[in-house]
Tab-separated table of C-alpha atoms in Angstrom:
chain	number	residue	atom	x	y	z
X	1	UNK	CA	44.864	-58.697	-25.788
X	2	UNK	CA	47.453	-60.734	-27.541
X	3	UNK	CA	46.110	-64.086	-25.542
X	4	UNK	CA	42.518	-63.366	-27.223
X	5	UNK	CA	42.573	-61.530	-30.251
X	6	UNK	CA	39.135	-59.556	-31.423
X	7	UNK	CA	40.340	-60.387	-35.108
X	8	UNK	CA	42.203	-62.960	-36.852
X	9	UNK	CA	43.686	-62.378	-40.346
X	10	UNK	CA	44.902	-65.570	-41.880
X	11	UNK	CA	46.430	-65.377	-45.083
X	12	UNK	CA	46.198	-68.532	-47.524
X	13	UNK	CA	45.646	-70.710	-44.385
X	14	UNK	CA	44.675	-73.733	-46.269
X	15	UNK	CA	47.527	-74.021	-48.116
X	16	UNK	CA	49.298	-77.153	-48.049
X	17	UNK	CA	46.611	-78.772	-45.632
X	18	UNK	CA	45.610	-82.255	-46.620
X	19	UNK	CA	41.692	-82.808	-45.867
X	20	UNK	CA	41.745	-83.556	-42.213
X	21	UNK	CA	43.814	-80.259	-41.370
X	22	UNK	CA	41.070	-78.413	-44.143
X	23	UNK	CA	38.254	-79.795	-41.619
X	24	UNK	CA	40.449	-78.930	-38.087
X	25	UNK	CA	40.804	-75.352	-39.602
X	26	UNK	CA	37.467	-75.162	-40.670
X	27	UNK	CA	36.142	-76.306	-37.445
X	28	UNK	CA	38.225	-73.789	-35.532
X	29	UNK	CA	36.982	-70.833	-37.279
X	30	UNK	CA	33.329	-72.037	-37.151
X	31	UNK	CA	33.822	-71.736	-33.041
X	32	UNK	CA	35.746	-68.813	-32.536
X	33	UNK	CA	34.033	-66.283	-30.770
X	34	UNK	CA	35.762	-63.153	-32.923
X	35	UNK	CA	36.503	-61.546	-36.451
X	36	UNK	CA	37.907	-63.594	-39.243
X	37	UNK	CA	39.588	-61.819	-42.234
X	38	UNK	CA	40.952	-64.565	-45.002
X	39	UNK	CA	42.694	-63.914	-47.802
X	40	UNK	CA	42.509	-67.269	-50.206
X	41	UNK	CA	42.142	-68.339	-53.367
X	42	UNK	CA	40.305	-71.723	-51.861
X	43	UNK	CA	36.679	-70.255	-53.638
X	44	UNK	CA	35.134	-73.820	-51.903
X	45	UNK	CA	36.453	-73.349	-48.575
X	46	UNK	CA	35.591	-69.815	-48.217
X	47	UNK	CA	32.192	-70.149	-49.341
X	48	UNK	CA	31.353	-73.103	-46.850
X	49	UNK	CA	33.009	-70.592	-44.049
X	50	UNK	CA	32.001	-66.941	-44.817
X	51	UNK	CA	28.537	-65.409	-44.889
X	52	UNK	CA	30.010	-62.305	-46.411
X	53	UNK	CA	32.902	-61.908	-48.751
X	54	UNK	CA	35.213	-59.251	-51.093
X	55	UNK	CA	35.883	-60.627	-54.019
X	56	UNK	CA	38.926	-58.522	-55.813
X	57	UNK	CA	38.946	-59.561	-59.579
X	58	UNK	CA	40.885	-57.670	-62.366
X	59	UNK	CA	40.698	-54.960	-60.497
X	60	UNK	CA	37.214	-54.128	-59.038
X	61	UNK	CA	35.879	-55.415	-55.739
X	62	UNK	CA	32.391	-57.036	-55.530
X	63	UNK	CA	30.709	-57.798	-52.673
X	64	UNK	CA	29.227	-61.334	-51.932
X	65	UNK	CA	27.562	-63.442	-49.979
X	66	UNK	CA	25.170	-66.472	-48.213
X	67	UNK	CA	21.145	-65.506	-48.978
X	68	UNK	CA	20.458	-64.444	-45.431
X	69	UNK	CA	23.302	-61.575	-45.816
X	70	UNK	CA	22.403	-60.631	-49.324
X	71	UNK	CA	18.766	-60.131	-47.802
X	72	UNK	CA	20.499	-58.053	-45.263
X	73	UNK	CA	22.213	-56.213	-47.620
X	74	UNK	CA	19.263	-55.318	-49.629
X	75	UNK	CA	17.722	-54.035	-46.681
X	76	UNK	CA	19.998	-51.379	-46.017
X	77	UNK	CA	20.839	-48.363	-47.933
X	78	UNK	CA	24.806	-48.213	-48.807
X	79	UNK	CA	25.980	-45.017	-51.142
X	80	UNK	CA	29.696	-44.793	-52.237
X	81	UNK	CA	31.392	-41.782	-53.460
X	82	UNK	CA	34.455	-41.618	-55.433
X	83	UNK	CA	37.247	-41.271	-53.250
X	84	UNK	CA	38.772	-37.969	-53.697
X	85	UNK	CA	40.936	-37.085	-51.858
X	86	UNK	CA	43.789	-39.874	-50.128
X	87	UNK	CA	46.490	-39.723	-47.619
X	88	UNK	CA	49.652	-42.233	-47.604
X	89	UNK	CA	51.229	-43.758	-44.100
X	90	UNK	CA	53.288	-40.231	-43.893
X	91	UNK	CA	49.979	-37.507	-43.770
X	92	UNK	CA	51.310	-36.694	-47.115
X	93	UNK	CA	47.688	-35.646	-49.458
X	94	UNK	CA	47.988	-38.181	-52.523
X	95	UNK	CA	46.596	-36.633	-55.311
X	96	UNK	CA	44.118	-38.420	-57.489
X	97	UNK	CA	43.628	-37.784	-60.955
X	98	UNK	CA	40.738	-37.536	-62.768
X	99	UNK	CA	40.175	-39.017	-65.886
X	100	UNK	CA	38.819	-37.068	-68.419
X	101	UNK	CA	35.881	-38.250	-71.186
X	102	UNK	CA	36.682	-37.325	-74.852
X	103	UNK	CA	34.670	-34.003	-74.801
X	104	UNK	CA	36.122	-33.034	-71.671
X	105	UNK	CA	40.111	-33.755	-73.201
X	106	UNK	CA	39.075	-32.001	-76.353
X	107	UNK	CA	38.039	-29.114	-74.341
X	108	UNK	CA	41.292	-29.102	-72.356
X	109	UNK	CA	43.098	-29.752	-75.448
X	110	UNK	CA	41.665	-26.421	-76.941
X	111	UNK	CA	42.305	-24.577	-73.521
X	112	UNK	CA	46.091	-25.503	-73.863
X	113	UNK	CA	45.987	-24.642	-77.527
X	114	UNK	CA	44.781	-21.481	-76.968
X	115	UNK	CA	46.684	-20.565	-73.116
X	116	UNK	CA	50.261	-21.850	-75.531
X	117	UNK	CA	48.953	-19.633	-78.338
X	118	UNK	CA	48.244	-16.594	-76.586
X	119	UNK	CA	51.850	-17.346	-74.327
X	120	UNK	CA	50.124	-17.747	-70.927
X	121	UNK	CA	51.184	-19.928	-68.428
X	122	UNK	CA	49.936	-23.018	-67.950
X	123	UNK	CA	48.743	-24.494	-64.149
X	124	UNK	CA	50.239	-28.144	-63.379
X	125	UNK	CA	47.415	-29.910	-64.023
X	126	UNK	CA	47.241	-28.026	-67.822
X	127	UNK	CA	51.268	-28.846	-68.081
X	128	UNK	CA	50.805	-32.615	-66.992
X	129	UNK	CA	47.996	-32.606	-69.959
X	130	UNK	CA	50.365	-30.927	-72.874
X	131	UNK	CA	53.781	-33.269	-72.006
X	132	UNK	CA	51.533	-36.354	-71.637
X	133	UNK	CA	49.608	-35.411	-75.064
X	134	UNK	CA	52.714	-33.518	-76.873
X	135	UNK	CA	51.167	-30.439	-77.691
């Protein structure tokens, strides 16, 4: 498995590579046989390279690609859901929080109001709100 990998990930490979090493490296990827993940900033060399690509950029992640995988693309039917619920590298249950619109804090800004008013106690989530918001 180690002799023939399934999947290469090659981080900023074409750093430091003068043009003949650019067109070695991108001939070697053109002819292997498996996966290649490749983190770059080289938007010229990817794009000659990589029918489909993530493109992270101040913060969100858009898919891209050649016309014959975009056309692929459309054809399918892809639905994404929030992500709500996440697990770190120990099992441990990472909670996410939600962020709420301006009704929706005014609304749990009159729920603390009241829960502080009428001396009831307050859940974490309700506690979280009143440090973070001073009330």
């Amino acid at each position: 498995m180690w002799d023939q990998p399934h999947i290469l990930i090659l981080d900023e490979p074409t750093n430091y590579l003068d043009r003949e090493s650019l067109g070695a490296l991108a001939s070697a990827i053109e002819v292997y046989e498996g996966g290649v993940i490749m983190i770059t900033h080289n938007d010229s060399f990817c794009r000659q390279l990589c029918p489909e690509r993530w493109v992270l950029e101040k913060g969100v992640l858009n898919t891209e690609g050649d016309i014959e995988w975009m056309n692929k693309l459309a054809d399918q039917s892809i639905e994404f859901k929030a992500v709500e619920e996440m697990v770190d590298s120990n099992g441990n249950k990472v909670v996410i929080k939600k962020k709420l619109n301006a009704k929706e804090k005014k609304k749990m800004k009159k729920a603390i109001m009241d829960k502080i008013k009428n001396d009831e106690d307050l859940n974490d989530e309700e506690t979280e709100y009143a440090i973070e918001y001073n009330l």
